[in-house]
Amino acid sequence: MHQPQPYIGKLAVLYEGKDSLLPYEQLAECLSVPLYKSVDAQTPEMFFLAWRDGVLRLIDRELLKKGGLMVEIDPRNGEQRSWPAPKQGALAQAIGRKTQTVVDATTGWGQDSLAIYRMGYTVTCIERSPVMAALLADGFKRLAQLDWVQRLELPVPRLLFGNAIEHFAALKDQPPDCIYLDPMFPPKRKKSALAKKSMVVLRDLLGDDTDREQLFAAAMATAKKRVVVKSPDYADALGGKPDASYQGKLLRYDVYLLSE
Ligand SMILES: C[S@@+](CC[C@H](N)C(=O)[O-])C[C@H]1O[C@@H](n2cnc3c(N)ncnc32)[C@H](O)[C@@H]1O
């Protein structure tokens, strides 16, 4: 995933003939992947990007007729629909009540970033995968058009593309209170029946984040008050014994405090 053309043979852009061709051509060029107008048995790629109903989606070849995955901008099940949502639950405890600014250095599908944003924190998102960055940019564009976001004149999260370790250098003058990390860990079993489809696709497309220790060290050298690491409950704590740990469903938020 760190090579200049990481998606060759894995991903293509698919034009389904419904809208203007230009954005599809631009996306294919920007990601250095082929552009197809149809898919057949000879097509090698497993994943396709296409706009359906005006939303950029990542479509699994086996589920070509289905909707595809997109950055979901609506609150998760059980989350309050007002803004700011109450700072409750393990994620909020880990981020901390006094925290104001959060950098999510591993944004992925943006689900944690958006939950943190909806709780009223100021969020900056970093993502190094060009395909995930394209999906996030589309999601944040839709977010900016939502009624409540416009009514409250809320800025949407800032999205930075590239390796977070490199972006941290530019944050040193105004460090965020909290840096949030959710890198991809190797799965416990080969195929987990419990893994969410979106995370399975992410692993198939990008692989594990083998440089997560360097990312943790860089985050500790950059954050002002704390670094939070989300990890599967079976994995060792990324930075050794944390100062606090909050248990979620099959996962943990490990908190490392920094003395100012
Ligand atoms: C497990 S996913 C994160 C899922 C995310 N928390 C969510 O709620 O959807 C990990 C993501 O972090 C990104 N990532 C990992 N290491 C990174 C780094 N050093 N810089 C930027 N992005 C990184 C990967 O490309 C991947 O998209």
Coordinates of C-alpha atoms and ligand atoms in Angstrom, one line a residue:
M1 CA 0.0 0.0 0.0
H2 CA 3.0 2.4 0.2
Q3 CA 4.0 2.0 -3.5
P4 CA 3.1 4.8 -5.9
Q5 CA 0.5 2.7 -7.7
P6 CA -1.0 0.7 -4.9
Y7 CA -4.3 -0.3 -6.6
I8 CA -3.1 -1.9 -9.9
G9 CA -5.1 -5.0 -10.6
K10 CA -7.3 -4.4 -7.5
L11 CA -9.4 -1.3 -8.3
A12 CA -10.9 0.5 -11.3
V13 CA -13.3 3.3 -11.9
L14 CA -16.6 2.2 -13.4
Y15 CA -18.7 4.5 -15.6
E16 CA -22.2 3.2 -15.7
G17 CA -23.4 5.6 -18.3
K18 CA -25.7 7.7 -16.2
D19 CA -23.9 11.0 -15.7
S20 CA -21.1 13.1 -17.1
L21 CA -18.0 11.1 -17.9
L22 CA -15.5 13.8 -16.9
P23 CA -15.4 13.2 -13.1
Y24 CA -14.9 9.5 -13.7
E25 CA -11.9 10.2 -16.1
Q26 CA -10.4 12.6 -13.5
L27 CA -10.8 10.1 -10.7
A28 CA -9.3 7.3 -12.7
E29 CA -6.3 9.5 -13.7
C30 CA -5.8 10.8 -10.1
L31 CA -5.8 7.3 -8.7
S32 CA -3.8 5.8 -11.7
V33 CA -6.4 3.1 -12.2
P34 CA -8.3 2.0 -15.4
L35 CA -11.7 3.4 -16.3
Y36 CA -14.2 0.8 -17.5
K37 CA -17.7 1.1 -19.0
S38 CA -18.6 -2.5 -18.1
V39 CA -17.3 -5.4 -16.1
D40 CA -17.0 -9.0 -17.4
A41 CA -15.3 -12.3 -16.4
Q42 CA -11.9 -11.1 -17.8
T43 CA -11.9 -8.0 -15.7
P44 CA -9.2 -8.6 -13.0
E45 CA -10.2 -6.0 -10.5
M46 CA -12.1 -6.8 -7.2
F47 CA -13.2 -3.3 -6.4
F48 CA -14.8 -0.4 -8.4
L49 CA -15.5 3.2 -7.7
A50 CA -18.6 4.7 -9.1
W51 CA -21.1 7.5 -8.3
R52 CA -24.5 6.1 -7.7
D53 CA -27.4 8.5 -6.9
G54 CA -24.7 11.3 -6.7
V55 CA -22.7 9.5 -4.0
L56 CA -19.2 8.1 -4.5
R57 CA -19.3 4.4 -3.6
L58 CA -16.7 1.6 -3.4
I59 CA -18.3 -1.5 -5.0
D60 CA -17.2 -5.1 -4.3
R61 CA -17.2 -7.1 -7.6
E62 CA -19.3 -9.9 -6.0
L63 CA -21.9 -7.3 -5.0
L64 CA -21.8 -5.3 -8.2
K65 CA -25.6 -5.0 -8.4
K66 CA -25.9 -3.9 -4.8
G67 CA -25.4 -0.3 -3.5
G68 CA -21.7 -0.3 -2.6
L69 CA -20.0 1.3 0.4
M70 CA -19.9 5.0 1.1
V71 CA -18.8 7.3 3.9
E72 CA -22.0 7.3 6.1
I73 CA -22.6 10.8 7.4
D74 CA -25.7 10.0 9.5
P75 CA -25.5 9.3 13.2
R76 CA -24.8 5.7 14.2
N77 CA -27.6 3.5 15.7
G78 CA -28.4 4.7 19.2
E79 CA -26.6 8.1 18.8
Q80 CA -28.5 11.2 19.6
R81 CA -29.6 13.2 16.6
S82 CA -29.0 16.7 18.1
W83 CA -25.7 18.7 18.0
P84 CA -23.6 18.5 20.0
A85 CA -24.4 14.9 20.9
P86 CA -23.7 14.1 24.6
K87 CA -20.1 13.2 25.4
Q88 CA -21.0 9.7 26.6
G89 CA -19.6 6.3 26.2
A90 CA -16.1 4.8 26.0
L91 CA -15.0 6.9 22.9
A92 CA -16.0 10.2 24.6
Q93 CA -14.3 9.1 27.9
A94 CA -11.1 8.3 26.0
I95 CA -11.1 11.6 24.1
G96 CA -11.7 13.5 27.3
R97 CA -14.2 16.2 28.4
K98 CA -11.6 19.1 28.4
T99 CA -10.3 18.2 25.0
Q100 CA -11.3 20.7 22.2
T101 CA -9.2 19.8 19.2
V102 CA -8.8 16.3 17.8
V103 CA -6.7 15.0 14.9
D104 CA -7.8 11.6 13.6
A105 CA -4.6 10.4 12.0
T106 CA -6.2 7.2 10.6
T107 CA -9.6 8.4 9.2
G108 CA -10.6 5.4 7.0
W109 CA -14.4 5.4 6.6
G110 CA -14.6 8.4 8.9
Q111 CA -17.0 6.8 11.3
D112 CA -15.0 7.6 14.5
S113 CA -14.1 11.1 13.2
L114 CA -17.7 11.9 12.5
A115 CA -18.9 10.6 15.9
I116 CA -16.2 12.8 17.5
Y117 CA -17.3 15.7 15.3
R118 CA -21.0 15.3 16.3
M119 CA -20.0 15.5 20.0
G120 CA -18.8 19.0 19.3
Y121 CA -15.0 18.6 19.1
T122 CA -13.1 20.4 16.4
V123 CA -11.8 17.6 14.1
T124 CA -9.0 17.4 11.6
C125 CA -8.8 14.2 9.5
I126 CA -5.7 12.6 8.0
E127 CA -5.9 9.7 5.5
R128 CA -3.1 8.4 3.3
S129 CA -5.0 6.1 1.0
P130 CA -6.0 8.0 -2.1
V131 CA -9.2 6.0 -2.6
M132 CA -10.3 6.5 1.0
A133 CA -9.4 10.2 0.8
A134 CA -11.6 10.5 -2.3
L135 CA -14.5 8.7 -0.5
L136 CA -14.1 11.0 2.5
A137 CA -14.0 14.2 0.4
D138 CA -17.3 13.1 -1.2
G139 CA -18.7 12.3 2.3
F140 CA -17.6 15.7 3.8
K141 CA -19.2 17.5 0.7
R142 CA -22.5 15.8 1.5
L143 CA -22.0 16.6 5.2
A144 CA -21.6 20.3 4.4
Q145 CA -25.0 20.2 2.7
L146 CA -27.0 18.7 5.6
D147 CA -29.7 20.9 7.1
W148 CA -28.3 20.9 10.7
V149 CA -24.8 21.6 9.6
Q150 CA -25.9 24.6 7.5
R151 CA -28.3 25.8 10.2
L152 CA -25.6 25.8 12.9
E153 CA -23.0 27.1 10.4
L154 CA -20.6 24.3 11.4
P155 CA -17.4 23.9 9.5
V156 CA -17.0 20.3 8.4
P157 CA -13.8 18.4 9.4
R158 CA -10.6 19.5 7.6
L159 CA -9.3 16.6 5.5
L160 CA -5.5 16.2 4.9
F161 CA -4.3 13.7 2.4
G162 CA -1.0 11.9 3.0
N163 CA 0.9 10.1 5.7
A164 CA 0.0 11.4 9.2
I165 CA 3.6 11.1 10.3
E166 CA 4.6 13.7 7.7
H167 CA 1.6 15.9 8.5
F168 CA 2.4 16.0 12.2
A169 CA 5.5 18.2 11.6
A170 CA 3.2 21.0 10.3
L171 CA 1.0 20.7 13.5
K172 CA 3.9 21.3 15.9
D173 CA 3.2 25.0 16.2
Q174 CA -0.5 24.5 17.1
P175 CA -0.6 20.9 18.4
P176 CA -4.0 19.3 18.8
D177 CA -5.2 18.4 22.3
C178 CA -5.7 14.8 21.3
I179 CA -4.4 12.6 18.5
Y180 CA -6.7 9.6 17.8
L181 CA -5.3 6.5 16.2
D182 CA -7.2 3.5 14.8
P183 CA -4.6 1.6 12.6
M184 CA -5.4 -1.7 11.0
F185 CA -4.2 -4.6 13.2
P186 CA -3.9 -8.1 11.8
P187 CA -7.1 -10.1 12.4
K188 CA -7.2 -12.7 15.1
R189 CA -8.6 -15.3 12.8
K190 CA -8.4 -15.4 9.0
K191 CA -12.0 -14.5 8.5
S192 CA -13.9 -13.1 11.4
A193 CA -17.7 -13.5 11.1
L194 CA -18.0 -10.4 13.3
A195 CA -15.9 -8.1 11.2
K196 CA -17.9 -5.3 9.5
K197 CA -18.1 -5.5 5.7
S198 CA -16.5 -2.0 5.4
M199 CA -13.5 -3.0 7.5
V200 CA -13.1 -6.3 5.6
V201 CA -13.0 -4.3 2.3
L202 CA -10.5 -1.9 3.8
R203 CA -8.2 -4.7 4.8
D204 CA -8.6 -6.4 1.3
L205 CA -7.8 -3.2 -0.4
L206 CA -5.1 -1.7 1.8
G207 CA -3.7 -4.4 4.0
D208 CA -2.6 -3.9 7.6
D209 CA -0.9 -0.8 8.8
T210 CA 2.5 -2.3 9.6
D211 CA 4.0 1.1 10.6
R212 CA 1.6 1.7 13.5
E213 CA 4.4 1.8 16.1
Q214 CA 6.1 4.7 14.2
L215 CA 2.8 6.4 13.9
F216 CA 2.2 6.1 17.7
A217 CA 5.7 7.4 18.5
A218 CA 5.1 10.4 16.1
A219 CA 1.7 11.1 17.7
M220 CA 3.2 11.1 21.2
A221 CA 5.8 13.6 20.0
T222 CA 3.1 15.9 18.6
A223 CA -0.1 15.8 20.7
K224 CA -0.5 18.4 23.5
K225 CA -2.5 16.4 26.0
R226 CA -3.2 12.8 25.0
V227 CA -3.0 10.1 22.4
V228 CA -5.9 7.7 22.1
V229 CA -5.4 4.3 20.4
K230 CA -8.4 2.2 19.4
S231 CA -7.4 -1.5 19.2
P232 CA -9.1 -4.9 19.0
D233 CA -9.5 -6.4 22.5
Y234 CA -7.1 -9.3 21.6
A235 CA -4.2 -6.9 20.6
D236 CA -1.4 -5.8 23.0
A237 CA -1.5 -2.1 23.8
L238 CA 0.4 -0.2 21.1
G239 CA 2.4 2.0 23.4
G240 CA 2.8 -0.3 26.4
K241 CA 0.8 0.2 29.6
P242 CA -1.7 3.0 29.0
D243 CA -2.7 5.6 31.6
A244 CA -6.3 4.7 31.2
S245 CA -8.3 2.2 29.1
Y246 CA -12.0 2.2 28.2
Q247 CA -13.7 -0.9 27.1
G248 CA -16.0 -0.9 24.0
K249 CA -17.6 -3.9 22.2
L250 CA -14.7 -6.2 21.2
L251 CA -12.4 -3.2 21.3
R252 CA -10.5 -0.9 23.7
Y253 CA -9.6 2.7 23.7
D254 CA -6.1 3.1 25.3
V255 CA -5.3 6.6 26.5
Y256 CA -1.7 7.9 26.9
L257 CA -1.4 11.2 28.7
L258 CA 1.2 13.8 28.0
S259 CA 2.5 16.2 30.6
E260 CA 2.3 19.8 29.2
Ligands
LIG1 C1 -8.9 0.8 10.6 S1 -9.0 2.1 9.4 C2 -9.7 3.4 10.4 C3 -11.2 3.3 10.5 C4 -11.8 4.5 11.1 N1 -11.5 4.7 12.5 C5 -13.3 4.6 10.9 O1 -14.0 4.9 11.9 O2 -13.8 4.3 9.8 C6 -7.3 2.6 9.2 C7 -7.1 3.7 8.2 O3 -6.0 4.5 8.6 C8 -5.2 4.8 7.5 N2 -3.9 5.0 7.9 C9 -3.1 4.1 8.6 N3 -1.9 4.6 8.9 C10 -1.9 5.9 8.4 C11 -0.9 7.0 8.4 N4 0.3 6.8 8.9 N5 -1.3 8.1 7.9 C12 -2.5 8.3 7.3 N6 -3.4 7.4 7.3 C13 -3.1 6.2 7.8 C14 -5.4 3.6 6.5 O4 -5.2 4.0 5.2 C15 -6.9 3.2 6.8 O5 -7.7 3.9 5.9

